[in-house]
Amino acid sequence: VMRRNPFGMDICCRKGSRSPLQELYNPTQVSLSNTAILHQIRRDQVTDTCRANSVSSRKRRVLTPSDLKHLVVDEDHEMIYCYVPKVACTNWKRVMMVLTGRGKYSDPMEIPANEAHVSSNLKTLNQYSIPEINHRLKNYMKFLFVREPFERLVSAYRNKFTQKYNTSFHKRYGTKIVRRQRKNATQEALRKGDDVKFEEFVAYLIDPHTQREEPFNEHWQTVYSLCHPCHIHYDLIGKYETLEEDSNYILQLAGVGSYLKFPTYAKSTRTTDEMTTEFFQNISSEHQTQLYEVYKLDFLMFNYSVPSYLKLE
């Protein structure tokens, strides 16, 4: 299969060349080998955390195809990307559309954001047969991107509950949160659900009723539950904090680094550590402790320390 790159040169699909997996574990370039050590440390951290916590989750469940709907497959470059909402997943989906589009797209930033989230634009692992799934899990390079869990949570809250245009979230979750968490809610608040306070959102997340009723929405679901890192061995764990370097390293391993760069743009609206600190000021230490328990595995697994602003009990 021939694909055209933006510069008009034909690049053949990897046959005969080294796969990203080979390039990662046996780098031919010195620049790649230094980074490989960092990623080995991140992999070890995940493995150790899974091992340390397997006692508490004795029921090692078998993954079903529906567990794999966040894993995007790139056949041409033999890569699998598990997307985590609020961790640059729009841009990574755009990049995956360029990589798998067989020349249909050349510039990730020319792809509209809503287009990147149309599920038919990318193929996910749950669309394959069991033998095909197993073959890809074994032979393709698997990666994901993570972010400090509470920063990701505040980012999700700001995006879904404070933006007027997100009416579907207000209706589906906002009304429910207001009904459950707000005493003497007005009829309008119960109908619209568009003024959820962060404290109410946290109370909803730690409410045992919520956990029993339905899985978390993907925007605030744990990475542990979305990508199953204790069941699936990820070769690369990229971090939001080092997004550009980690992303371009992956593109280099895929052999496309010379003409495809990860899109960068300074977003002034980005959720920061300072902002997250502010949001947590009004959360009681009891609720902070319960919320930390919900996201604890993500903190441990991806080596994020307990935030200094937390008052844990």
PDB file of C-alpha atoms in Angstrom:
ATOM      1  CA  VAL A   1       0.000   0.000   0.000  1.00  0.00           C
ATOM      2  CA  MET A   2       1.405   3.366  -0.920  1.00  0.00           C
ATOM      3  CA  ARG A   3       0.512   6.461   1.030  1.00  0.00           C
ATOM      4  CA  ARG A   4       1.380  10.005   0.096  1.00  0.00           C
ATOM      5  CA  ASN A   5       2.862  12.324   2.652  1.00  0.00           C
ATOM      6  CA  PRO A   6       2.358  16.102   2.600  1.00  0.00           C
ATOM      7  CA  PHE A   7       5.639  16.626   0.798  1.00  0.00           C
ATOM      8  CA  GLY A   8       4.631  14.455  -2.095  1.00  0.00           C
ATOM      9  CA  MET A   9       7.116  11.664  -1.406  1.00  0.00           C
ATOM     10  CA  ASP A  10       5.736   8.164  -1.379  1.00  0.00           C
ATOM     11  CA  ILE A  11       6.166   6.417   1.903  1.00  0.00           C
ATOM     12  CA  CYS A  12       5.454   2.775   1.878  1.00  0.00           C
ATOM     13  CA  CYS A  13       3.600   1.282   4.762  1.00  0.00           C
ATOM     14  CA  ARG A  14       6.263  -0.070   7.036  1.00  0.00           C
ATOM     15  CA  LYS A  15       6.706  -3.394   5.279  1.00  0.00           C
ATOM     16  CA  GLY A  16      10.369  -4.243   5.393  1.00  0.00           C
ATOM     17  CA  SER A  17      11.126  -1.346   7.704  1.00  0.00           C
ATOM     18  CA  ARG A  18      11.313  -1.612  11.464  1.00  0.00           C
ATOM     19  CA  SER A  19       8.094  -1.415  13.430  1.00  0.00           C
ATOM     20  CA  PRO A  20       7.669   1.196  16.193  1.00  0.00           C
ATOM     21  CA  LEU A  21       7.839  -1.662  18.688  1.00  0.00           C
ATOM     22  CA  GLN A  22      11.274  -2.776  17.427  1.00  0.00           C
ATOM     23  CA  GLU A  23      12.491   0.812  17.305  1.00  0.00           C
ATOM     24  CA  LEU A  24      11.362   1.390  20.897  1.00  0.00           C
ATOM     25  CA  TYR A  25      13.000  -1.667  22.460  1.00  0.00           C
ATOM     26  CA  ASN A  26      16.091  -1.750  20.207  1.00  0.00           C
ATOM     27  CA  PRO A  27      16.658   1.854  19.163  1.00  0.00           C
ATOM     28  CA  THR A  28      18.936   2.485  16.206  1.00  0.00           C
ATOM     29  CA  GLN A  29      19.339   6.184  17.076  1.00  0.00           C
ATOM     30  CA  VAL A  30      21.100   7.414  20.205  1.00  0.00           C
ATOM     31  CA  SER A  31      18.565  10.244  20.615  1.00  0.00           C
ATOM     32  CA  LEU A  32      15.836   7.638  20.878  1.00  0.00           C
ATOM     33  CA  SER A  33      17.655   5.450  23.387  1.00  0.00           C
ATOM     34  CA  ASN A  34      17.878   8.127  26.100  1.00  0.00           C
ATOM     35  CA  THR A  35      14.144   8.673  25.979  1.00  0.00           C
ATOM     36  CA  ALA A  36      13.606   4.914  26.005  1.00  0.00           C
ATOM     37  CA  ILE A  37      15.058   4.782  29.542  1.00  0.00           C
ATOM     38  CA  LEU A  38      12.525   7.324  30.809  1.00  0.00           C
ATOM     39  CA  HIS A  39       9.682   5.291  29.362  1.00  0.00           C
ATOM     40  CA  GLN A  40      11.065   2.105  30.893  1.00  0.00           C
ATOM     41  CA  ILE A  41      10.834   3.812  34.309  1.00  0.00           C
ATOM     42  CA  ARG A  42       7.213   4.796  33.624  1.00  0.00           C
ATOM     43  CA  ARG A  43       6.349   1.239  32.522  1.00  0.00           C
ATOM     44  CA  ASP A  44       7.942  -0.206  35.661  1.00  0.00           C
ATOM     45  CA  GLN A  45       5.912   2.149  37.823  1.00  0.00           C
ATOM     46  CA  VAL A  46       2.677   0.852  36.262  1.00  0.00           C
ATOM     47  CA  THR A  47       3.755  -2.776  36.630  1.00  0.00           C
ATOM     48  CA  ASP A  48       4.712  -2.297  40.286  1.00  0.00           C
ATOM     49  CA  THR A  49       1.448  -0.529  41.102  1.00  0.00           C
ATOM     50  CA  CYS A  50      -0.600  -3.247  39.398  1.00  0.00           C
ATOM     51  CA  ARG A  51       1.281  -5.904  41.312  1.00  0.00           C
ATOM     52  CA  ALA A  52       0.946  -4.103  44.655  1.00  0.00           C
ATOM     53  CA  ASN A  53      -2.783  -3.608  44.163  1.00  0.00           C
ATOM     54  CA  SER A  54      -3.708  -6.940  42.625  1.00  0.00           C
ATOM     55  CA  VAL A  55      -4.306  -8.298  46.125  1.00  0.00           C
ATOM     56  CA  SER A  56      -7.137  -5.837  46.630  1.00  0.00           C
ATOM     57  CA  SER A  57      -8.667  -6.677  43.253  1.00  0.00           C
ATOM     58  CA  ARG A  58      -8.434 -10.447  43.379  1.00  0.00           C
ATOM     59  CA  LYS A  59     -11.074 -10.897  40.717  1.00  0.00           C
ATOM     60  CA  ARG A  60      -8.784 -10.418  37.759  1.00  0.00           C
ATOM     61  CA  ARG A  61     -11.463  -9.941  35.174  1.00  0.00           C
ATOM     62  CA  VAL A  62     -11.088 -10.846  31.554  1.00  0.00           C
ATOM     63  CA  LEU A  63     -11.403  -7.914  29.177  1.00  0.00           C
ATOM     64  CA  THR A  64     -14.416  -7.896  26.877  1.00  0.00           C
ATOM     65  CA  PRO A  65     -14.563  -6.141  23.492  1.00  0.00           C
ATOM     66  CA  SER A  66     -16.564  -3.279  25.065  1.00  0.00           C
ATOM     67  CA  ASP A  67     -13.536  -2.602  27.306  1.00  0.00           C
ATOM     68  CA  LEU A  68     -11.515  -1.854  24.169  1.00  0.00           C
ATOM     69  CA  LYS A  69     -13.558   0.935  22.637  1.00  0.00           C
ATOM     70  CA  HIS A  70     -11.011   3.597  23.652  1.00  0.00           C
ATOM     71  CA  LEU A  71      -8.158   1.845  21.839  1.00  0.00           C
ATOM     72  CA  VAL A  72      -7.634   3.383  18.409  1.00  0.00           C
ATOM     73  CA  VAL A  73      -5.806   1.185  15.894  1.00  0.00           C
ATOM     74  CA  ASP A  74      -3.360   2.344  13.222  1.00  0.00           C
ATOM     75  CA  GLU A  75      -2.750  -0.640  10.932  1.00  0.00           C
ATOM     76  CA  ASP A  76      -0.203   1.091   8.698  1.00  0.00           C
ATOM     77  CA  HIS A  77       2.200   1.978  11.500  1.00  0.00           C
ATOM     78  CA  GLU A  78       1.276  -0.886  13.836  1.00  0.00           C
ATOM     79  CA  MET A  79       0.260   1.308  16.751  1.00  0.00           C
ATOM     80  CA  ILE A  80      -2.602   1.364  19.240  1.00  0.00           C
ATOM     81  CA  TYR A  81      -3.537   4.538  21.112  1.00  0.00           C
ATOM     82  CA  CYS A  82      -5.825   4.518  24.144  1.00  0.00           C
ATOM     83  CA  TYR A  83      -7.459   7.928  24.310  1.00  0.00           C
ATOM     84  CA  VAL A  84      -8.242   9.595  27.624  1.00  0.00           C
ATOM     85  CA  PRO A  85     -10.579  12.609  27.462  1.00  0.00           C
ATOM     86  CA  LYS A  86      -9.077  15.866  28.775  1.00  0.00           C
ATOM     87  CA  VAL A  87      -5.536  14.674  27.983  1.00  0.00           C
ATOM     88  CA  ALA A  88      -4.983  16.172  24.511  1.00  0.00           C
ATOM     89  CA  CYS A  89      -7.129  13.440  22.994  1.00  0.00           C
ATOM     90  CA  THR A  90      -8.637  15.714  20.322  1.00  0.00           C
ATOM     91  CA  ASN A  91      -5.191  16.444  18.898  1.00  0.00           C
ATOM     92  CA  TRP A  92      -4.088  12.842  19.168  1.00  0.00           C
ATOM     93  CA  LYS A  93      -7.219  11.697  17.346  1.00  0.00           C
ATOM     94  CA  ARG A  94      -6.442  14.270  14.646  1.00  0.00           C
ATOM     95  CA  VAL A  95      -2.914  12.864  14.351  1.00  0.00           C
ATOM     96  CA  MET A  96      -4.303   9.309  14.157  1.00  0.00           C
ATOM     97  CA  MET A  97      -6.620  10.446  11.349  1.00  0.00           C
ATOM     98  CA  VAL A  98      -3.572  11.742   9.443  1.00  0.00           C
ATOM     99  CA  LEU A  99      -1.685   8.489  10.093  1.00  0.00           C
ATOM    100  CA  THR A 100      -4.546   6.198   9.080  1.00  0.00           C
ATOM    101  CA  GLY A 101      -6.146   8.394   6.422  1.00  0.00           C
ATOM    102  CA  ARG A 102      -3.981   7.088   3.577  1.00  0.00           C
ATOM    103  CA  GLY A 103      -3.214  10.596   2.401  1.00  0.00           C
ATOM    104  CA  LYS A 104      -6.728  11.972   2.913  1.00  0.00           C
ATOM    105  CA  TYR A 105      -5.435  14.378   5.589  1.00  0.00           C
ATOM    106  CA  SER A 106      -1.988  15.918   5.888  1.00  0.00           C
ATOM    107  CA  ASP A 107      -2.306  18.626   8.567  1.00  0.00           C
ATOM    108  CA  PRO A 108      -3.875  17.571  11.875  1.00  0.00           C
ATOM    109  CA  MET A 109      -4.966  21.135  12.668  1.00  0.00           C
ATOM    110  CA  GLU A 110      -7.021  21.337   9.483  1.00  0.00           C
ATOM    111  CA  ILE A 111      -9.314  18.660  10.895  1.00  0.00           C
ATOM    112  CA  PRO A 112     -12.178  20.294  12.847  1.00  0.00           C
ATOM    113  CA  ALA A 113     -12.335  19.207  16.493  1.00  0.00           C
ATOM    114  CA  ASN A 114     -15.839  17.743  16.203  1.00  0.00           C
ATOM    115  CA  GLU A 115     -14.688  15.741  13.170  1.00  0.00           C
ATOM    116  CA  ALA A 116     -11.967  14.127  15.301  1.00  0.00           C
ATOM    117  CA  HIS A 117     -14.616  12.755  17.664  1.00  0.00           C
ATOM    118  CA  VAL A 118     -16.779  11.140  14.983  1.00  0.00           C
ATOM    119  CA  SER A 119     -16.326   7.478  15.854  1.00  0.00           C
ATOM    120  CA  SER A 120     -16.445   6.223  12.255  1.00  0.00           C
ATOM    121  CA  ASN A 121     -13.329   8.276  11.418  1.00  0.00           C
ATOM    122  CA  LEU A 122     -11.095   5.955  13.437  1.00  0.00           C
ATOM    123  CA  LYS A 123     -11.055   2.203  13.911  1.00  0.00           C
ATOM    124  CA  THR A 124     -11.086   0.910  17.483  1.00  0.00           C
ATOM    125  CA  LEU A 125      -9.853  -2.433  18.750  1.00  0.00           C
ATOM    126  CA  ASN A 126     -13.323  -3.677  19.745  1.00  0.00           C
ATOM    127  CA  GLN A 127     -14.228  -3.853  16.028  1.00  0.00           C
ATOM    128  CA  TYR A 128     -11.902  -6.830  15.460  1.00  0.00           C
ATOM    129  CA  SER A 129     -12.321 -10.549  16.101  1.00  0.00           C
ATOM    130  CA  ILE A 130     -10.747 -12.020  19.247  1.00  0.00           C
ATOM    131  CA  PRO A 131      -7.734 -13.540  17.388  1.00  0.00           C
ATOM    132  CA  GLU A 132      -7.188 -10.228  15.548  1.00  0.00           C
ATOM    133  CA  ILE A 133      -7.382  -8.326  18.847  1.00  0.00           C
ATOM    134  CA  ASN A 134      -4.824 -10.617  20.454  1.00  0.00           C
ATOM    135  CA  HIS A 135      -2.491 -10.381  17.462  1.00  0.00           C
ATOM    136  CA  ARG A 136      -2.548  -6.570  17.583  1.00  0.00           C
ATOM    137  CA  LEU A 137      -2.122  -6.375  21.334  1.00  0.00           C
ATOM    138  CA  LYS A 138       0.946  -8.559  21.013  1.00  0.00           C
ATOM    139  CA  ASN A 139       2.590  -7.008  17.965  1.00  0.00           C
ATOM    140  CA  TYR A 140       1.602  -3.338  17.884  1.00  0.00           C
ATOM    141  CA  MET A 141       3.120  -0.534  19.955  1.00  0.00           C
ATOM    142  CA  LYS A 142       0.551   0.531  22.534  1.00  0.00           C
ATOM    143  CA  PHE A 143       0.539   3.989  24.102  1.00  0.00           C
ATOM    144  CA  LEU A 144      -1.612   6.342  26.145  1.00  0.00           C
ATOM    145  CA  PHE A 145      -1.381   9.829  27.628  1.00  0.00           C
ATOM    146  CA  VAL A 146      -2.058  10.667  31.261  1.00  0.00           C
ATOM    147  CA  ARG A 147      -2.451  13.829  33.319  1.00  0.00           C
ATOM    148  CA  GLU A 148      -2.442  14.778  36.994  1.00  0.00           C
ATOM    149  CA  PRO A 149      -5.808  13.263  38.021  1.00  0.00           C
ATOM    150  CA  PHE A 150      -7.327  16.256  39.834  1.00  0.00           C
ATOM    151  CA  GLU A 151      -6.172  18.713  37.180  1.00  0.00           C
ATOM    152  CA  ARG A 152      -7.888  16.493  34.617  1.00  0.00           C
ATOM    153  CA  LEU A 153     -11.020  16.396  36.793  1.00  0.00           C
ATOM    154  CA  VAL A 154     -11.196  20.199  37.161  1.00  0.00           C
ATOM    155  CA  SER A 155     -10.613  20.493  33.411  1.00  0.00           C
ATOM    156  CA  ALA A 156     -13.568  18.153  32.779  1.00  0.00           C
ATOM    157  CA  TYR A 157     -15.777  20.063  35.223  1.00  0.00           C
ATOM    158  CA  ARG A 158     -14.912  23.440  33.667  1.00  0.00           C
ATOM    159  CA  ASN A 159     -15.530  22.159  30.163  1.00  0.00           C
ATOM    160  CA  LYS A 160     -18.739  20.249  30.805  1.00  0.00           C
ATOM    161  CA  PHE A 161     -20.481  22.258  33.513  1.00  0.00           C
ATOM    162  CA  THR A 162     -19.403  25.888  33.164  1.00  0.00           C
ATOM    163  CA  GLN A 163     -19.735  26.265  29.373  1.00  0.00           C
ATOM    164  CA  LYS A 164     -23.213  27.319  28.275  1.00  0.00           C
ATOM    165  CA  TYR A 165     -23.052  25.292  25.043  1.00  0.00           C
ATOM    166  CA  ASN A 166     -22.755  21.919  26.803  1.00  0.00           C
ATOM    167  CA  THR A 167     -26.501  21.546  27.272  1.00  0.00           C
ATOM    168  CA  SER A 168     -26.464  17.765  26.731  1.00  0.00           C
ATOM    169  CA  PHE A 169     -24.186  17.385  29.787  1.00  0.00           C
ATOM    170  CA  HIS A 170     -26.301  19.811  31.807  1.00  0.00           C
ATOM    171  CA  LYS A 171     -29.414  17.793  30.984  1.00  0.00           C
ATOM    172  CA  ARG A 172     -27.934  14.345  31.449  1.00  0.00           C
ATOM    173  CA  TYR A 173     -25.674  14.918  34.485  1.00  0.00           C
ATOM    174  CA  GLY A 174     -26.326  18.442  35.751  1.00  0.00           C
ATOM    175  CA  THR A 175     -29.992  17.876  36.522  1.00  0.00           C
ATOM    176  CA  LYS A 176     -29.172  14.623  38.302  1.00  0.00           C
ATOM    177  CA  ILE A 177     -26.393  16.245  40.369  1.00  0.00           C
ATOM    178  CA  VAL A 178     -28.602  19.189  41.357  1.00  0.00           C
ATOM    179  CA  ARG A 179     -31.467  16.870  42.297  1.00  0.00           C
ATOM    180  CA  ARG A 180     -29.237  14.756  44.511  1.00  0.00           C
ATOM    181  CA  GLN A 181     -26.794  17.205  45.984  1.00  0.00           C
ATOM    182  CA  ARG A 182     -28.639  20.523  46.322  1.00  0.00           C
ATOM    183  CA  LYS A 183     -31.101  21.198  49.115  1.00  0.00           C
ATOM    184  CA  ASN A 184     -33.993  23.501  48.129  1.00  0.00           C
ATOM    185  CA  ALA A 185     -33.016  23.556  44.448  1.00  0.00           C
ATOM    186  CA  THR A 186     -35.142  25.854  42.302  1.00  0.00           C
ATOM    187  CA  GLN A 187     -37.399  24.396  39.613  1.00  0.00           C
ATOM    188  CA  GLU A 188     -35.251  26.074  36.982  1.00  0.00           C
ATOM    189  CA  ALA A 189     -32.033  24.502  38.314  1.00  0.00           C
ATOM    190  CA  LEU A 190     -33.714  21.088  38.397  1.00  0.00           C
ATOM    191  CA  ARG A 191     -34.881  21.531  34.817  1.00  0.00           C
ATOM    192  CA  LYS A 192     -31.701  23.010  33.306  1.00  0.00           C
ATOM    193  CA  GLY A 193     -28.854  21.628  35.454  1.00  0.00           C
ATOM    194  CA  ASP A 194     -26.546  24.318  34.061  1.00  0.00           C
ATOM    195  CA  ASP A 195     -25.186  25.783  37.305  1.00  0.00           C
ATOM    196  CA  VAL A 196     -23.585  22.777  39.027  1.00  0.00           C
ATOM    197  CA  LYS A 197     -21.032  23.844  41.635  1.00  0.00           C
ATOM    198  CA  PHE A 198     -17.702  22.018  41.839  1.00  0.00           C
ATOM    199  CA  GLU A 199     -18.539  20.930  45.417  1.00  0.00           C
ATOM    200  CA  GLU A 200     -21.755  19.312  44.130  1.00  0.00           C
ATOM    201  CA  PHE A 201     -19.857  17.589  41.331  1.00  0.00           C
ATOM    202  CA  VAL A 202     -17.382  16.127  43.856  1.00  0.00           C
ATOM    203  CA  ALA A 203     -20.223  15.006  46.145  1.00  0.00           C
ATOM    204  CA  TYR A 204     -21.805  13.255  43.152  1.00  0.00           C
ATOM    205  CA  LEU A 205     -18.549  11.469  42.258  1.00  0.00           C
ATOM    206  CA  ILE A 206     -17.999  10.074  45.762  1.00  0.00           C
ATOM    207  CA  ASP A 207     -21.666   9.176  46.316  1.00  0.00           C
ATOM    208  CA  PRO A 208     -21.838   5.335  46.481  1.00  0.00           C
ATOM    209  CA  HIS A 209     -25.174   5.608  44.664  1.00  0.00           C
ATOM    210  CA  THR A 210     -23.362   7.049  41.609  1.00  0.00           C
ATOM    211  CA  GLN A 211     -20.820   4.223  41.578  1.00  0.00           C
ATOM    212  CA  ARG A 212     -23.586   1.602  41.680  1.00  0.00           C
ATOM    213  CA  GLU A 213     -25.889   3.240  39.196  1.00  0.00           C
ATOM    214  CA  GLU A 214     -23.722   3.586  36.081  1.00  0.00           C
ATOM    215  CA  PRO A 215     -20.067   3.773  35.080  1.00  0.00           C
ATOM    216  CA  PHE A 216     -18.532   7.243  35.250  1.00  0.00           C
ATOM    217  CA  ASN A 217     -18.704   9.306  32.088  1.00  0.00           C
ATOM    218  CA  GLU A 218     -15.438   8.962  30.140  1.00  0.00           C
ATOM    219  CA  HIS A 219     -14.498  12.599  30.887  1.00  0.00           C
ATOM    220  CA  TRP A 220     -14.074  11.833  34.595  1.00  0.00           C
ATOM    221  CA  GLN A 221     -13.579   8.076  34.484  1.00  0.00           C
ATOM    222  CA  THR A 222     -10.190   6.923  35.817  1.00  0.00           C
ATOM    223  CA  VAL A 223      -7.455   6.118  33.307  1.00  0.00           C
ATOM    224  CA  TYR A 224      -7.210   2.775  35.097  1.00  0.00           C
ATOM    225  CA  SER A 225     -10.798   1.951  34.047  1.00  0.00           C
ATOM    226  CA  LEU A 226     -10.643   3.445  30.548  1.00  0.00           C
ATOM    227  CA  CYS A 227      -7.377   1.908  29.345  1.00  0.00           C
ATOM    228  CA  HIS A 228      -6.930  -1.139  31.646  1.00  0.00           C
ATOM    229  CA  PRO A 229      -3.159  -0.747  32.151  1.00  0.00           C
ATOM    230  CA  CYS A 230      -3.020  -3.778  34.451  1.00  0.00           C
ATOM    231  CA  HIS A 231      -4.421  -6.006  31.693  1.00  0.00           C
ATOM    232  CA  ILE A 232      -2.845  -4.338  28.677  1.00  0.00           C
ATOM    233  CA  HIS A 233       0.909  -3.773  28.635  1.00  0.00           C
ATOM    234  CA  TYR A 234       1.442  -0.216  27.375  1.00  0.00           C
ATOM    235  CA  ASP A 235       4.805   0.314  25.754  1.00  0.00           C
ATOM    236  CA  LEU A 236       4.682   4.075  26.149  1.00  0.00           C
ATOM    237  CA  ILE A 237       3.060   6.290  28.738  1.00  0.00           C
ATOM    238  CA  GLY A 238       3.036   9.882  27.598  1.00  0.00           C
ATOM    239  CA  LYS A 239       2.330  12.696  30.045  1.00  0.00           C
ATOM    240  CA  TYR A 240       0.345  15.866  29.562  1.00  0.00           C
ATOM    241  CA  GLU A 241       3.163  17.725  31.308  1.00  0.00           C
ATOM    242  CA  THR A 242       5.632  16.642  28.607  1.00  0.00           C
ATOM    243  CA  LEU A 243       3.071  16.354  25.818  1.00  0.00           C
ATOM    244  CA  GLU A 244       5.128  17.702  22.966  1.00  0.00           C
ATOM    245  CA  GLU A 245       8.306  15.698  23.614  1.00  0.00           C
ATOM    246  CA  ASP A 246       6.425  12.461  24.278  1.00  0.00           C
ATOM    247  CA  SER A 247       4.174  12.874  21.246  1.00  0.00           C
ATOM    248  CA  ASN A 248       6.991  13.660  18.851  1.00  0.00           C
ATOM    249  CA  TYR A 249       8.986  10.722  20.240  1.00  0.00           C
ATOM    250  CA  ILE A 250       6.089   8.418  19.303  1.00  0.00           C
ATOM    251  CA  LEU A 251       5.925   9.920  15.811  1.00  0.00           C
ATOM    252  CA  GLN A 252       9.669   9.401  15.466  1.00  0.00           C
ATOM    253  CA  LEU A 253       9.335   5.741  16.467  1.00  0.00           C
ATOM    254  CA  ALA A 254       6.595   5.400  13.859  1.00  0.00           C
ATOM    255  CA  GLY A 255       9.012   6.688  11.234  1.00  0.00           C
ATOM    256  CA  VAL A 256       6.911   9.767  10.420  1.00  0.00           C
ATOM    257  CA  GLY A 257       8.690  12.318  12.622  1.00  0.00           C
ATOM    258  CA  SER A 258      10.374  14.026   9.688  1.00  0.00           C
ATOM    259  CA  TYR A 259       7.115  15.335   8.222  1.00  0.00           C
ATOM    260  CA  LEU A 260       4.495  15.044  10.966  1.00  0.00           C
ATOM    261  CA  LYS A 261       4.772  17.046  14.178  1.00  0.00           C
ATOM    262  CA  PHE A 262       2.340  17.022  17.072  1.00  0.00           C
ATOM    263  CA  PRO A 263       0.200  20.180  16.938  1.00  0.00           C
ATOM    264  CA  THR A 264       1.071  22.755  19.570  1.00  0.00           C
ATOM    265  CA  TYR A 265      -0.768  25.864  20.488  1.00  0.00           C
ATOM    266  CA  ALA A 266      -0.821  27.865  23.706  1.00  0.00           C
ATOM    267  CA  LYS A 267      -4.276  27.664  25.183  1.00  0.00           C
ATOM    268  CA  SER A 268      -4.886  30.448  27.644  1.00  0.00           C
ATOM    269  CA  THR A 269      -7.948  28.613  28.957  1.00  0.00           C
ATOM    270  CA  ARG A 270      -5.941  25.575  30.005  1.00  0.00           C
ATOM    271  CA  THR A 271      -6.557  24.222  33.495  1.00  0.00           C
ATOM    272  CA  THR A 272      -3.450  24.725  35.624  1.00  0.00           C
ATOM    273  CA  ASP A 273      -2.208  23.548  38.977  1.00  0.00           C
ATOM    274  CA  GLU A 274      -3.019  26.948  40.549  1.00  0.00           C
ATOM    275  CA  MET A 275      -6.555  26.780  39.210  1.00  0.00           C
ATOM    276  CA  THR A 276      -7.003  23.260  40.537  1.00  0.00           C
ATOM    277  CA  THR A 277      -5.789  24.400  43.970  1.00  0.00           C
ATOM    278  CA  GLU A 278      -8.467  27.087  43.971  1.00  0.00           C
ATOM    279  CA  PHE A 279     -11.248  24.684  43.067  1.00  0.00           C
ATOM    280  CA  PHE A 280     -10.307  22.385  45.936  1.00  0.00           C
ATOM    281  CA  GLN A 281     -10.307  25.122  48.583  1.00  0.00           C
ATOM    282  CA  ASN A 282     -14.027  24.718  49.257  1.00  0.00           C
ATOM    283  CA  ILE A 283     -13.983  20.910  49.382  1.00  0.00           C
ATOM    284  CA  SER A 284     -14.083  19.469  52.900  1.00  0.00           C
ATOM    285  CA  SER A 285     -11.138  17.317  53.958  1.00  0.00           C
ATOM    286  CA  GLU A 286     -13.548  14.383  54.288  1.00  0.00           C
ATOM    287  CA  HIS A 287     -14.675  14.749  50.679  1.00  0.00           C
ATOM    288  CA  GLN A 288     -11.087  15.322  49.502  1.00  0.00           C
ATOM    289  CA  THR A 289     -10.056  12.060  51.142  1.00  0.00           C
ATOM    290  CA  GLN A 290     -12.930  10.125  49.560  1.00  0.00           C
ATOM    291  CA  LEU A 291     -12.220  11.627  46.152  1.00  0.00           C
ATOM    292  CA  TYR A 292      -8.524  10.801  46.426  1.00  0.00           C
ATOM    293  CA  GLU A 293      -9.512   7.168  47.087  1.00  0.00           C
ATOM    294  CA  VAL A 294     -11.502   7.114  43.831  1.00  0.00           C
ATOM    295  CA  TYR A 295      -8.493   8.318  41.807  1.00  0.00           C
ATOM    296  CA  LYS A 296      -5.756   6.831  43.950  1.00  0.00           C
ATOM    297  CA  LEU A 297      -4.628   4.187  41.444  1.00  0.00           C
ATOM    298  CA  ASP A 298      -4.170   6.839  38.754  1.00  0.00           C
ATOM    299  CA  PHE A 299      -2.020   8.881  41.152  1.00  0.00           C
ATOM    300  CA  LEU A 300       0.140   5.884  42.083  1.00  0.00           C
ATOM    301  CA  MET A 301       0.353   4.221  38.707  1.00  0.00           C
ATOM    302  CA  PHE A 302       1.473   7.299  36.814  1.00  0.00           C
ATOM    303  CA  ASN A 303       3.684   8.644  39.569  1.00  0.00           C
ATOM    304  CA  TYR A 304       1.756  11.755  40.587  1.00  0.00           C
ATOM    305  CA  SER A 305       2.362  12.795  44.168  1.00  0.00           C
ATOM    306  CA  VAL A 306      -0.481  13.738  46.512  1.00  0.00           C
ATOM    307  CA  PRO A 307      -1.200  17.432  45.794  1.00  0.00           C
ATOM    308  CA  SER A 308       0.115  19.786  48.460  1.00  0.00           C
ATOM    309  CA  TYR A 309      -3.247  21.585  48.683  1.00  0.00           C
ATOM    310  CA  LEU A 310      -5.091  18.447  49.822  1.00  0.00           C
ATOM    311  CA  LYS A 311      -6.092  18.140  53.460  1.00  0.00           C
ATOM    312  CA  LEU A 312      -6.433  14.373  53.685  1.00  0.00           C
ATOM    313  CA  GLU A 313      -7.914  12.835  56.782  1.00  0.00           C
TER     314      GLU A 313
END
